CSV table of C-alpha atoms in Angstrom, one decimal:
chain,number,residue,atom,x,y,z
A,1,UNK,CA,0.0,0.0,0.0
A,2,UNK,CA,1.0,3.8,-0.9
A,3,UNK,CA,2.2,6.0,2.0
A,4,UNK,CA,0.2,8.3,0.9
A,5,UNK,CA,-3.3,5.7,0.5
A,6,UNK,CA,-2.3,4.8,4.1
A,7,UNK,CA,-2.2,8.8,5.2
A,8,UNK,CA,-5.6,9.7,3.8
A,9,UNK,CA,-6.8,6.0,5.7
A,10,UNK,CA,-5.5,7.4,8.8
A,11,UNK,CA,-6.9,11.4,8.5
A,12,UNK,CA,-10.7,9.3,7.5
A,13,UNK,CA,-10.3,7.4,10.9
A,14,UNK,CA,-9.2,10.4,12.7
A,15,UNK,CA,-12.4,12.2,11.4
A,16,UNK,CA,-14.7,9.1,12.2
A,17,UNK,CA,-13.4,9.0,15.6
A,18,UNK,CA,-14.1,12.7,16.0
A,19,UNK,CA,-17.5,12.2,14.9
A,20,UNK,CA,-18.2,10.0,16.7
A,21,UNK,CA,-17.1,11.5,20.3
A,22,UNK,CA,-19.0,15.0,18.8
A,23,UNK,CA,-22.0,12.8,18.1
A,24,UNK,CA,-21.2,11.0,21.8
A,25,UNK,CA,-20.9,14.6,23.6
A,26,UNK,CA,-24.4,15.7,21.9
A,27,UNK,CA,-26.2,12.5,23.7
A,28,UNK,CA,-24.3,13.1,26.8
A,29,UNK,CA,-25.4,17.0,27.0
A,30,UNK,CA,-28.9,16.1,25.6
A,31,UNK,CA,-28.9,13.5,28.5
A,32,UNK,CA,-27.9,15.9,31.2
A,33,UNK,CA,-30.7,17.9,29.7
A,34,UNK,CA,-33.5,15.3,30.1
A,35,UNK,CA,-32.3,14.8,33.2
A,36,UNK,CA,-32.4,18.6,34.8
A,37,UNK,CA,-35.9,18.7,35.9
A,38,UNK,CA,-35.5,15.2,38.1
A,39,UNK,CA,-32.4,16.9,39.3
A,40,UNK,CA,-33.5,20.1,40.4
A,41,UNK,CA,-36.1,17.6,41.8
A,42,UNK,CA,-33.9,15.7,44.3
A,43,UNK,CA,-31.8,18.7,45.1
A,44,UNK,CA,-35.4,20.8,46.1
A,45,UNK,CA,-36.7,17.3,48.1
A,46,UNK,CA,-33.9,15.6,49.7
A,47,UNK,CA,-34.4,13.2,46.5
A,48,UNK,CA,-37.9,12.9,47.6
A,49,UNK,CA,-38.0,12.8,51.7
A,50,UNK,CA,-39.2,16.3,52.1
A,51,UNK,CA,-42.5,15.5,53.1
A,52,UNK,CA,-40.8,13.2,55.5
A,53,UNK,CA,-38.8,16.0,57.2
A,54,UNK,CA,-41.9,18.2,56.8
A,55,UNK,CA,-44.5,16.8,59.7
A,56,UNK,CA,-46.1,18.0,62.8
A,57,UNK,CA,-44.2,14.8,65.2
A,58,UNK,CA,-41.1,16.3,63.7
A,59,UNK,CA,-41.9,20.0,65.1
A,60,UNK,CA,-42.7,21.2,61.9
A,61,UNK,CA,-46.4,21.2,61.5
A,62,UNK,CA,-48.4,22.9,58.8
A,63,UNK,CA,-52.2,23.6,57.3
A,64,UNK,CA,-53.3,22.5,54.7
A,65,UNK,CA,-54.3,26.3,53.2
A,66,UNK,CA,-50.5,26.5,53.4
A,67,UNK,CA,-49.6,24.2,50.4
A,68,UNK,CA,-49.0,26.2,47.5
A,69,UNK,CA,-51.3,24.8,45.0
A,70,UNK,CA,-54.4,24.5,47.3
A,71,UNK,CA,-55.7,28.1,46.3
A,72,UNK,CA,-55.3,27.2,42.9
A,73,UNK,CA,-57.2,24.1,43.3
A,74,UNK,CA,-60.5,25.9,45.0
A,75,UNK,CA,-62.8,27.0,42.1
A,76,UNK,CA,-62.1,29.8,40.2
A,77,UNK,CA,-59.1,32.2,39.4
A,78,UNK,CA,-61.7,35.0,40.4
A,79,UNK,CA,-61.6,33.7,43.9
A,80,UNK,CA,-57.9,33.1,43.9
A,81,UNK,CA,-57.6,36.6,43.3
A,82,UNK,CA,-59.7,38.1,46.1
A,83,UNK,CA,-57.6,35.6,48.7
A,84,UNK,CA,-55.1,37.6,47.7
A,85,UNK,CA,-56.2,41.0,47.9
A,86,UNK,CA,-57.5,39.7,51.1
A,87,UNK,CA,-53.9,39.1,52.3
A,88,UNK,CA,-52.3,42.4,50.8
A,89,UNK,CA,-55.0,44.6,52.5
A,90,UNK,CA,-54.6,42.7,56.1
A,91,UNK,CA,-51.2,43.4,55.4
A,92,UNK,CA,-51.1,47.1,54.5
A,93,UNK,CA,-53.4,47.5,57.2
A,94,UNK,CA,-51.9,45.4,60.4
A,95,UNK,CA,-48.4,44.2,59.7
A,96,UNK,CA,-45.7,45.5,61.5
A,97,UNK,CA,-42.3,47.0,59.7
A,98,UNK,CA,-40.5,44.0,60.0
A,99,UNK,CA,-42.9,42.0,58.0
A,100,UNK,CA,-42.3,44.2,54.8
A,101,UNK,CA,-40.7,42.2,52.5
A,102,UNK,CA,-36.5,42.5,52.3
A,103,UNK,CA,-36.0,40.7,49.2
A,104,UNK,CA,-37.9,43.1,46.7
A,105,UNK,CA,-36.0,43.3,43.4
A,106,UNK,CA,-34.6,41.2,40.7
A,107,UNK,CA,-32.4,38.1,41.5
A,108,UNK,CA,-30.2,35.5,40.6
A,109,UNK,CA,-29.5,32.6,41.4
A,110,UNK,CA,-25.5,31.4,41.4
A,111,UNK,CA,-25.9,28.2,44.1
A,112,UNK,CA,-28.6,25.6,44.9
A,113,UNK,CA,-27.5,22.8,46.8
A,114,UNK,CA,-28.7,19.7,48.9
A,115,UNK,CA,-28.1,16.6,49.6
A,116,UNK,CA,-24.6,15.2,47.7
A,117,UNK,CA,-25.9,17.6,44.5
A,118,UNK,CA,-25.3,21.1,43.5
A,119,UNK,CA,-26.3,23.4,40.6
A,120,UNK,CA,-25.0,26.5,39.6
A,121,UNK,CA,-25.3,29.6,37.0
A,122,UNK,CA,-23.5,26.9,34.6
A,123,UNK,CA,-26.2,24.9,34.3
A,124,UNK,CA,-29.2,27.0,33.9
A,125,UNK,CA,-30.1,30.9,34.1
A,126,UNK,CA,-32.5,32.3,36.7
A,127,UNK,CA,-34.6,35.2,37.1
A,128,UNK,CA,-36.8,35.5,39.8
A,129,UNK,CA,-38.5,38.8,40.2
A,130,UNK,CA,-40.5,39.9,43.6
A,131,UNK,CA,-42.5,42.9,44.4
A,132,UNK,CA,-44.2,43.3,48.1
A,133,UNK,CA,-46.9,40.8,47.3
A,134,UNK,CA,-46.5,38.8,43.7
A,135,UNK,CA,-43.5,37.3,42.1
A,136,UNK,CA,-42.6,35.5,39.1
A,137,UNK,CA,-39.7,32.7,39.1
A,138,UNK,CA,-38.2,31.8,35.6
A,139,UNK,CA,-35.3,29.0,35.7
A,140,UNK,CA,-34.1,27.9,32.4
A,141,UNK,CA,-31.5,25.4,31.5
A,142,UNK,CA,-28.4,26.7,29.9
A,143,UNK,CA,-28.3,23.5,27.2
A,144,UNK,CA,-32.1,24.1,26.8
A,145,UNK,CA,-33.2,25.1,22.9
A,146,UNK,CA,-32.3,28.3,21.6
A,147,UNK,CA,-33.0,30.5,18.9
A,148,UNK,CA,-29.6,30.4,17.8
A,149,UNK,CA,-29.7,26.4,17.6
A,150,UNK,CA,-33.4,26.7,15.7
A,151,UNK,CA,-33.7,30.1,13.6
A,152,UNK,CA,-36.5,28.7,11.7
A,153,UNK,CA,-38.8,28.1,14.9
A,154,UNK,CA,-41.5,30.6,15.5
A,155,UNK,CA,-44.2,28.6,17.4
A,156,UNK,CA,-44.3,25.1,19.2
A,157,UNK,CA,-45.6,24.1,16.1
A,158,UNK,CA,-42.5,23.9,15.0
A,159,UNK,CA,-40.5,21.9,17.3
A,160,UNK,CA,-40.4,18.1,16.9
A,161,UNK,CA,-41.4,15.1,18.9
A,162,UNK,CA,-37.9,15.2,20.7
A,163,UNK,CA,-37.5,18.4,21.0
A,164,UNK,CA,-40.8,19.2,22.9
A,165,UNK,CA,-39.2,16.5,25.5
A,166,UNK,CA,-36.5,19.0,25.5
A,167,UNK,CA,-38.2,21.9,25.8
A,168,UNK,CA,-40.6,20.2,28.9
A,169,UNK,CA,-37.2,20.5,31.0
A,170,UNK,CA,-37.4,23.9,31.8
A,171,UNK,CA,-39.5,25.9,34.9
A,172,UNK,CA,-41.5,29.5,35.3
A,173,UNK,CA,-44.1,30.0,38.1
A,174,UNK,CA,-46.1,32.9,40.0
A,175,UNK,CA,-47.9,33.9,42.7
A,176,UNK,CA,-48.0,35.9,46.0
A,177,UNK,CA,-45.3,35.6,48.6
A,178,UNK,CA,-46.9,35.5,52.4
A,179,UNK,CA,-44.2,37.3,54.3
A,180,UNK,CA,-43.8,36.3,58.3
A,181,UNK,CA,-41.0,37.5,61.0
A,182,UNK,CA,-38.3,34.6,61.7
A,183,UNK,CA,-38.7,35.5,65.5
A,184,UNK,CA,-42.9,34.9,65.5
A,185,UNK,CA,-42.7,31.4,63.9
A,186,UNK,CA,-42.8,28.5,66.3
A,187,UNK,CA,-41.0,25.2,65.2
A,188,UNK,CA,-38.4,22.5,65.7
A,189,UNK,CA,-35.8,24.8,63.6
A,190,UNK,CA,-32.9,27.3,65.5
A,191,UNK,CA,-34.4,30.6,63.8
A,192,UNK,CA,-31.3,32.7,64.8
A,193,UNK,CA,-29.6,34.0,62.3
A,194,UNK,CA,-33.0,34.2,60.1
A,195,UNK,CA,-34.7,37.1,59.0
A,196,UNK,CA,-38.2,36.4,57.6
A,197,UNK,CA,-40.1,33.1,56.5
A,198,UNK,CA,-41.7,33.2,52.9
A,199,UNK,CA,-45.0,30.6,51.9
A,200,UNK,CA,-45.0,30.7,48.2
A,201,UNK,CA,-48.9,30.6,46.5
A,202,UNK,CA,-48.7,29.9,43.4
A,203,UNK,CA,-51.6,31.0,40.9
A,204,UNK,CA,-49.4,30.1,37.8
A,205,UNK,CA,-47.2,26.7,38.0
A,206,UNK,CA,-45.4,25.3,34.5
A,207,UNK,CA,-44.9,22.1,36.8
A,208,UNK,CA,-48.7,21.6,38.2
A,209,UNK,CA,-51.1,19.9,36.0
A,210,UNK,CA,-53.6,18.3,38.6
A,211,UNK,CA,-51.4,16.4,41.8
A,212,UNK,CA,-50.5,19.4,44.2
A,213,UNK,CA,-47.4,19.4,46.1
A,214,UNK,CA,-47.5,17.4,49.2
A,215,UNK,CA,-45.6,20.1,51.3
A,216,UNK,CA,-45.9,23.7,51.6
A,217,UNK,CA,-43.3,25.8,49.1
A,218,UNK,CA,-41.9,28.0,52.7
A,219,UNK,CA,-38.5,28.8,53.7
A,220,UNK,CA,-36.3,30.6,55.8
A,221,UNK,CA,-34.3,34.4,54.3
A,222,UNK,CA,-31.4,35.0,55.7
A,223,UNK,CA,-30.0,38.6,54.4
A,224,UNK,CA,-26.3,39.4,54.2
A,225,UNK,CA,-25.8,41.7,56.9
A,226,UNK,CA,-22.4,43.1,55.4
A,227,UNK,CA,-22.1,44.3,52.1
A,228,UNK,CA,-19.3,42.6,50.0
A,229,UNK,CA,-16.6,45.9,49.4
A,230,UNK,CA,-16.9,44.7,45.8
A,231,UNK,CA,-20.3,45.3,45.1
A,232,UNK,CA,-21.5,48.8,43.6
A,233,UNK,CA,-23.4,51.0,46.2
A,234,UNK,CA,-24.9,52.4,43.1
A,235,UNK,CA,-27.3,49.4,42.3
A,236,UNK,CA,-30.3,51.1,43.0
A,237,UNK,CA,-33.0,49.1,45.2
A,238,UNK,CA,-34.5,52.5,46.2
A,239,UNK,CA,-38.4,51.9,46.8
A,240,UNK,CA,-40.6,55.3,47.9
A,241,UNK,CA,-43.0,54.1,50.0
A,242,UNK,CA,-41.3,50.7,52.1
A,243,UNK,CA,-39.8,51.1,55.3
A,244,UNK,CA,-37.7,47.5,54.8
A,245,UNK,CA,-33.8,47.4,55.7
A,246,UNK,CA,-33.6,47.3,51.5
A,247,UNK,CA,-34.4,50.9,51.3
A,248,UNK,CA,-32.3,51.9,53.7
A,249,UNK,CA,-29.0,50.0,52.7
A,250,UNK,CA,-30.0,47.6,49.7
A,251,UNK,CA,-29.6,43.7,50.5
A,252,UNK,CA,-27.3,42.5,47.3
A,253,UNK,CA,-27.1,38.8,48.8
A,254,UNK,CA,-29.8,36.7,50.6
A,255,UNK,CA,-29.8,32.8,51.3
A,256,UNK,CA,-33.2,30.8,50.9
A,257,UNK,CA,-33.2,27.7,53.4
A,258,UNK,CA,-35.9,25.2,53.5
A,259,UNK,CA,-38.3,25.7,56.4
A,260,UNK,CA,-37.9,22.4,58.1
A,261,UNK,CA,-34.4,19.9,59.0
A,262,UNK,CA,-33.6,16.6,58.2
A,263,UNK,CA,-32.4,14.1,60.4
A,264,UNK,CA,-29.3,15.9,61.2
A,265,UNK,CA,-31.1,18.8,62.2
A,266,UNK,CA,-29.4,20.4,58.8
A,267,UNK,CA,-32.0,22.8,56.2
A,268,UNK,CA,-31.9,20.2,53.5
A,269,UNK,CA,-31.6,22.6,51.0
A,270,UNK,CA,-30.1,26.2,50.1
A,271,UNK,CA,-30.4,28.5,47.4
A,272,UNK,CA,-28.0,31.4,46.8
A,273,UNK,CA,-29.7,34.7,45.6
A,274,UNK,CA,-27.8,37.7,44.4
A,275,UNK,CA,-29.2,40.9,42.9
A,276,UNK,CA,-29.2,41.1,39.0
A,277,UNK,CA,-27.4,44.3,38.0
A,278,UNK,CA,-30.0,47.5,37.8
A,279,UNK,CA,-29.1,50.2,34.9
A,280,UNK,CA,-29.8,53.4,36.2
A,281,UNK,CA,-32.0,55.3,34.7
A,282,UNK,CA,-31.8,59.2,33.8
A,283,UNK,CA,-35.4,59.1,34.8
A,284,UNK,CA,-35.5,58.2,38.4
A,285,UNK,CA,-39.4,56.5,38.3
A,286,UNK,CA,-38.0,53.7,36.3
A,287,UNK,CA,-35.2,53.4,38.6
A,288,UNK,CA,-37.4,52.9,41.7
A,289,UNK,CA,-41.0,51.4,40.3
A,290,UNK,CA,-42.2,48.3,41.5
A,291,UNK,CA,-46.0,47.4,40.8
A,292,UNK,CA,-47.4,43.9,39.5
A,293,UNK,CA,-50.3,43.7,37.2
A,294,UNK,CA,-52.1,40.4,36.8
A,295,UNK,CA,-55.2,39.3,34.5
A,296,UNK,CA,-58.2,36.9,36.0
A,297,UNK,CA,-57.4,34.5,32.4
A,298,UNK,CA,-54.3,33.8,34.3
A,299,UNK,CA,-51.1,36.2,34.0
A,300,UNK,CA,-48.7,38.1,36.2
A,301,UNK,CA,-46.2,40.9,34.9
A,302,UNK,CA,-43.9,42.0,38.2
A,303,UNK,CA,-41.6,44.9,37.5
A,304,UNK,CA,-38.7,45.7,40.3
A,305,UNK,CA,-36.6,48.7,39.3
A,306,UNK,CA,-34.9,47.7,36.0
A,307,UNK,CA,-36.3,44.3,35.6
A,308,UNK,CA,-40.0,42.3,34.9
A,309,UNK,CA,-40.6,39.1,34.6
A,310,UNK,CA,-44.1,37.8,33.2
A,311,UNK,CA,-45.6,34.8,33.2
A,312,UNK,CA,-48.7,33.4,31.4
A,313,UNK,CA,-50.6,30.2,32.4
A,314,UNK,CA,-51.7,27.6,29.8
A,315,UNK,CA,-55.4,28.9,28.2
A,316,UNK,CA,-57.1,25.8,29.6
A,317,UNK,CA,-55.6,25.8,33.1
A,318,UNK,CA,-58.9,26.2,35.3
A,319,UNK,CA,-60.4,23.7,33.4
A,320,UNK,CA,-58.7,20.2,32.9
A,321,UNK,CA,-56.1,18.3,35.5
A,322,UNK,CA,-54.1,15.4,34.6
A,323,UNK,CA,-53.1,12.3,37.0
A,324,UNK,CA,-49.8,12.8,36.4
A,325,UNK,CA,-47.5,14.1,38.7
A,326,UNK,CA,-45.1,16.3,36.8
A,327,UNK,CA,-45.7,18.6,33.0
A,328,UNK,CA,-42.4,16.6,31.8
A,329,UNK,CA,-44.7,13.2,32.9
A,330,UNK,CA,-47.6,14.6,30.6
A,331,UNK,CA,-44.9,15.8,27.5
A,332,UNK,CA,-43.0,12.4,27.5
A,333,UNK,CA,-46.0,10.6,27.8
A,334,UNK,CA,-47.8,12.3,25.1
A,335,UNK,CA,-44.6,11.9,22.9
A,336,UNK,CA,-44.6,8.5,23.2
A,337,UNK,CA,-48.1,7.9,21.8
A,338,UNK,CA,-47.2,10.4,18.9
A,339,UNK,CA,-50.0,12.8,19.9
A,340,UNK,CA,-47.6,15.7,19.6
A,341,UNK,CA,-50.9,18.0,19.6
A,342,UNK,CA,-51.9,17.3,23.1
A,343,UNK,CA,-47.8,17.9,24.1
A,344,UNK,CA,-47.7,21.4,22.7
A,345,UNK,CA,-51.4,22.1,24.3
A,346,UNK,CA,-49.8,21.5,27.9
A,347,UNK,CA,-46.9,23.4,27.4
A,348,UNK,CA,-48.4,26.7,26.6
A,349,UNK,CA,-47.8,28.1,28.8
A,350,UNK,CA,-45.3,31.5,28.3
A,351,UNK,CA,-42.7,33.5,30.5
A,352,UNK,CA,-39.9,35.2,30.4
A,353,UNK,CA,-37.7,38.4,31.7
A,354,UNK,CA,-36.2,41.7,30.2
A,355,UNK,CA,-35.3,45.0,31.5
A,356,UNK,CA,-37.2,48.4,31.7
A,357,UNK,CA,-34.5,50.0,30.1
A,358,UNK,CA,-33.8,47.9,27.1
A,359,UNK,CA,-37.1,49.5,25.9
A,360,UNK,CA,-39.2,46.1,27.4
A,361,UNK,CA,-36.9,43.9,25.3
A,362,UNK,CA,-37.2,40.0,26.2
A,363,UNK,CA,-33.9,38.8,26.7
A,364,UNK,CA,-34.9,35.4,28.0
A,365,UNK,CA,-38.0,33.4,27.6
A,366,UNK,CA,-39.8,29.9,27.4
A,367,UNK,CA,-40.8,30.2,24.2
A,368,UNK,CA,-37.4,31.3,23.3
A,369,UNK,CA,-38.1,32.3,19.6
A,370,UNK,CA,-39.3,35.6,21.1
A,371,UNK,CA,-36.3,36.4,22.5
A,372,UNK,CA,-35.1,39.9,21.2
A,373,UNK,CA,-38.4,41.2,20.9
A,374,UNK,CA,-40.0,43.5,23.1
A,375,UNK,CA,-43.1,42.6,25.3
A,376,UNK,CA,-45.0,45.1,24.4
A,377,UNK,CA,-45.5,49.0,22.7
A,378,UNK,CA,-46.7,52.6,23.0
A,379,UNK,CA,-49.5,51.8,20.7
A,380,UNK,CA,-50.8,48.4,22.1
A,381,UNK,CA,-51.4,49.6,25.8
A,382,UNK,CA,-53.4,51.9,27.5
A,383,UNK,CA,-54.3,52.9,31.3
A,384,UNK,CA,-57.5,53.6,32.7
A,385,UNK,CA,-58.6,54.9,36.1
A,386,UNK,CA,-61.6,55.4,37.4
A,387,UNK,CA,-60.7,57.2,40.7
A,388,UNK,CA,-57.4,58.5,40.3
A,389,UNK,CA,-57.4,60.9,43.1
A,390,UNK,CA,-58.4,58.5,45.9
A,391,UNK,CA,-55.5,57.4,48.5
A,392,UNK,CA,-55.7,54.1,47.0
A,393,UNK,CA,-55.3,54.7,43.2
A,394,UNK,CA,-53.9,51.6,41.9
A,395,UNK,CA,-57.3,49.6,43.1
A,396,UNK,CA,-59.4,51.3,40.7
A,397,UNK,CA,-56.3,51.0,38.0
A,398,UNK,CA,-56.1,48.8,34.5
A,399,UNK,CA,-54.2,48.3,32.2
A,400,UNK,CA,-55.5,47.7,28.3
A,401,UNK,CA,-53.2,45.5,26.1
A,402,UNK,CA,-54.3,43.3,23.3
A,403,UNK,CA,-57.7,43.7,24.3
A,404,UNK,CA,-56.7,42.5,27.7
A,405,UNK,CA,-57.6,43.7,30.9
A,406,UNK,CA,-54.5,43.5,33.0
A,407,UNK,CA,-55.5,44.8,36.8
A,408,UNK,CA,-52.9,46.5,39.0
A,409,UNK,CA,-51.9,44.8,42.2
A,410,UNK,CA,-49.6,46.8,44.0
A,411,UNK,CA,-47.9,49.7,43.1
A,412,UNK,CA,-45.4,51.7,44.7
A,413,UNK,CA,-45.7,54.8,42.9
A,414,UNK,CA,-47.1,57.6,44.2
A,415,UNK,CA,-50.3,58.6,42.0
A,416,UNK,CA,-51.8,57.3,38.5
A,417,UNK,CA,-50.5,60.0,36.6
A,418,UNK,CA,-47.2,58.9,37.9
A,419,UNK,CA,-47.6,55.4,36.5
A,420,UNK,CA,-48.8,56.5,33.2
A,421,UNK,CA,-45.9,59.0,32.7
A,422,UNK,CA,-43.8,55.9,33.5
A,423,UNK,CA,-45.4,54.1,30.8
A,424,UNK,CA,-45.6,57.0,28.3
A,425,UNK,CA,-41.4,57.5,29.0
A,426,UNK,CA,-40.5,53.5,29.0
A,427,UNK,CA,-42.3,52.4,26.0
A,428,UNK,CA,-41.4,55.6,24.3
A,429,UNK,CA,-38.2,53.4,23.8
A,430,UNK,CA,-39.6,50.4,22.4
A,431,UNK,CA,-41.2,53.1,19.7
A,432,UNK,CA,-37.2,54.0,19.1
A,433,UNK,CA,-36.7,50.2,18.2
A,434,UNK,CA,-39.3,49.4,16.1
């Protein structure tokens, strides 16, 4: 044989061996990605004895109002809702300074760990955005689809058997936040060192299709006292109308620890929040405004300083459960009988994240083929009031998009005219990009 026949063999088994380990790297990353959900999953339960380490013999005793999808499982969005006002006005009304909530803003998230298992801002991107009262939490995978990997997709309609699987493994939720002081909850757990306890309600939930979690969604906050000398005392977390410790020197770092201990008397889980950098503005409202719209179709837009994060349930949501425990359950399942229709109907559901400032661009989203665009214009919204000179503004406040009615929550601004000024200056922007 030629040397040079025997070259060219050698440079073709080279290539087939590199192939080959490319091809073998792609299953091994689309394997990790299958696998995220049932990670974050074990990391979030003590790979499934939570609801072990979460019982009244074991000091940590709870009712069953407390669970975070058993609003959402009582009727009616409509009386989801007034729960909630219920709760917002008992807390406006009664609750003491320290009850005010310390982690307003936009976070994320650089460390979750329990157990033996860990994830970091390597694996996936999160953005969880908290007023006073409602929040939005959007966790996405960093090998999850992109628009990069699949310029031609522009709908769910467009994504493949496998690739729905794929897209299943990813996480957005919302609801209110029911804020208690550390030092007035009673349990088995040493509160020192803890600042507040948070009970999560969730009114939106890409994971809940008809079994509710067994345990409530409540943890510990633990604030850094001392601000790191690196951090910028320019990140603005200014908010006009809360007394909280944030206003008064802004919390850049906070721990999240479950609310009960397992065996070793241990919080079985942590997650590491850090704030997500704020541009300042020229224009200080958008610097300091945080207010949270919701719609009774099921939808939640939370805005804090800089940053909003939206979230919008599945059309069909009040209407149909499924037996299965988990949305990637339902999408696998339905992939495997080839009814590909029936996946993309359960994963409907949309939410994502931008900045104010960016003139309401998306920069990071579920449906990930809107990414660049922004959520919304000058032209497609409009504010009404009905009794804008009342104490209480924002209760009589609405917000017109898309022939939507989107009603105002909470705001922290100081009168409607304020707010739609806000609006007028922000979206201005968008205008500017279109």
């Amino acid at each position: 044989m030629s040397t040079t026949g025997s070259k060219k063999r050698n440079q073709d088994e080279q290539l087939g061996d590199s192939d080959k380990a490319s091809g073998g790297n792609m299953k091994a990353t689309e394997a990790m990605h299958l696998g995220w959900s049932d990670k974050q999953r074990r990391i979030l339960t003590a790979d499934g004895k939570g609801a072990e380490f979460y019982t009244a013999d074991r000091g940590f005793a709870f009712e069953e109002s407390e669970l975070p999808h058993y609003w959402l499982s009582q009727g009616t969005t409509e009386n989801l809702w007034k729960t909630f006002h219920e709760w917002k006005n008992e807390s406006d009304s009664s609750s003491p300074p320290q009850t005010k909530s310390k982690i307003v803003g936009a976070w994320k998230r650089p460390l979750f760990y329990g157990g033996w298992e860990y994830s970091t801002e390597e694996t996936e991107n999160v953005y969880n955005v908290q007023t006073h009262t409602l929040f939005v939490d959007l966790r996405l995978p960093v090998m999850r689809l992109t628009a990069k990997d699949r310029p031609f997709v522009q709908s769910l309609d467009d994504l493949s058997g496998h690739e729905l699987r794929l897209y299943a493994r990813q996480h957005c939720f919302a609801g209110y936040s029911f804020l208690e002081s550390a030092q007035t909850v009673s349990c088995a757990a040493n509160t020192l060192g803890f600042d507040q306890v948070c009970a999560r309600h969730h009114c939106i939930d890409w994971n809940f299709v008809g079994t509710p979690r067994n345990r409530p969604n409540k943890w510990w906050i633990q604030v850094q006292t001392q601000q790191p000398s690196c951090i910028d005392n320019n990140d603005d977390n200014n908010d006009s109308d809360s007394n909280s410790q944030s206003a008064k020197s802004p919390i850049h770092t906070w721990k999240e620890w479950a609310f009960s201990t397992d065996d070793s008397g241990q919080h079985y889980y942590c997650e590491q929040w850090e704030r997500l950098p704020t541009k300042i503005s020229s224009q200080a409202t958008i610097s300091n405004a945080v207010f949270a719209l919701y719609r009774k179709t099921g939808g939640v837009i939370v805005v804090a300083h800089d940053h909003f994060n939206y979230c919008f349930d599945r059309p069909f949501a009040d209407l149909e459960r499924s037996s299965k425990g988990s949305l990637v359950e339902v999408v696998d399942d339905f992939v495997e009988q080839n009814n590909l229709a029936e996946a993309r109907r359960w994963l409907s559901l949309k939410g994502g994240h931008g900045t104010v400032s960016s003139g309401w661009v998306v920069d990071s989203a579920v449906e990930f083929w809107v990414e660049g665009k922004p959520l919304w214009s000058l032209e497609s919204v409009q504010l009404k009031c009905s009794n804008s000179s009342d104490a209480r503004w924002w209760e009589s406040c609405s917000l017109h998009w898309n022939e939507e009615v989107w009603f105002v929550f909470e705001c922290n601004l100081d009168s409607f005219q304020e707010l739609d000024q806000y609006f007028t200056d922000s979206l201005q922007r968008v205008s500017a990009l279109l």
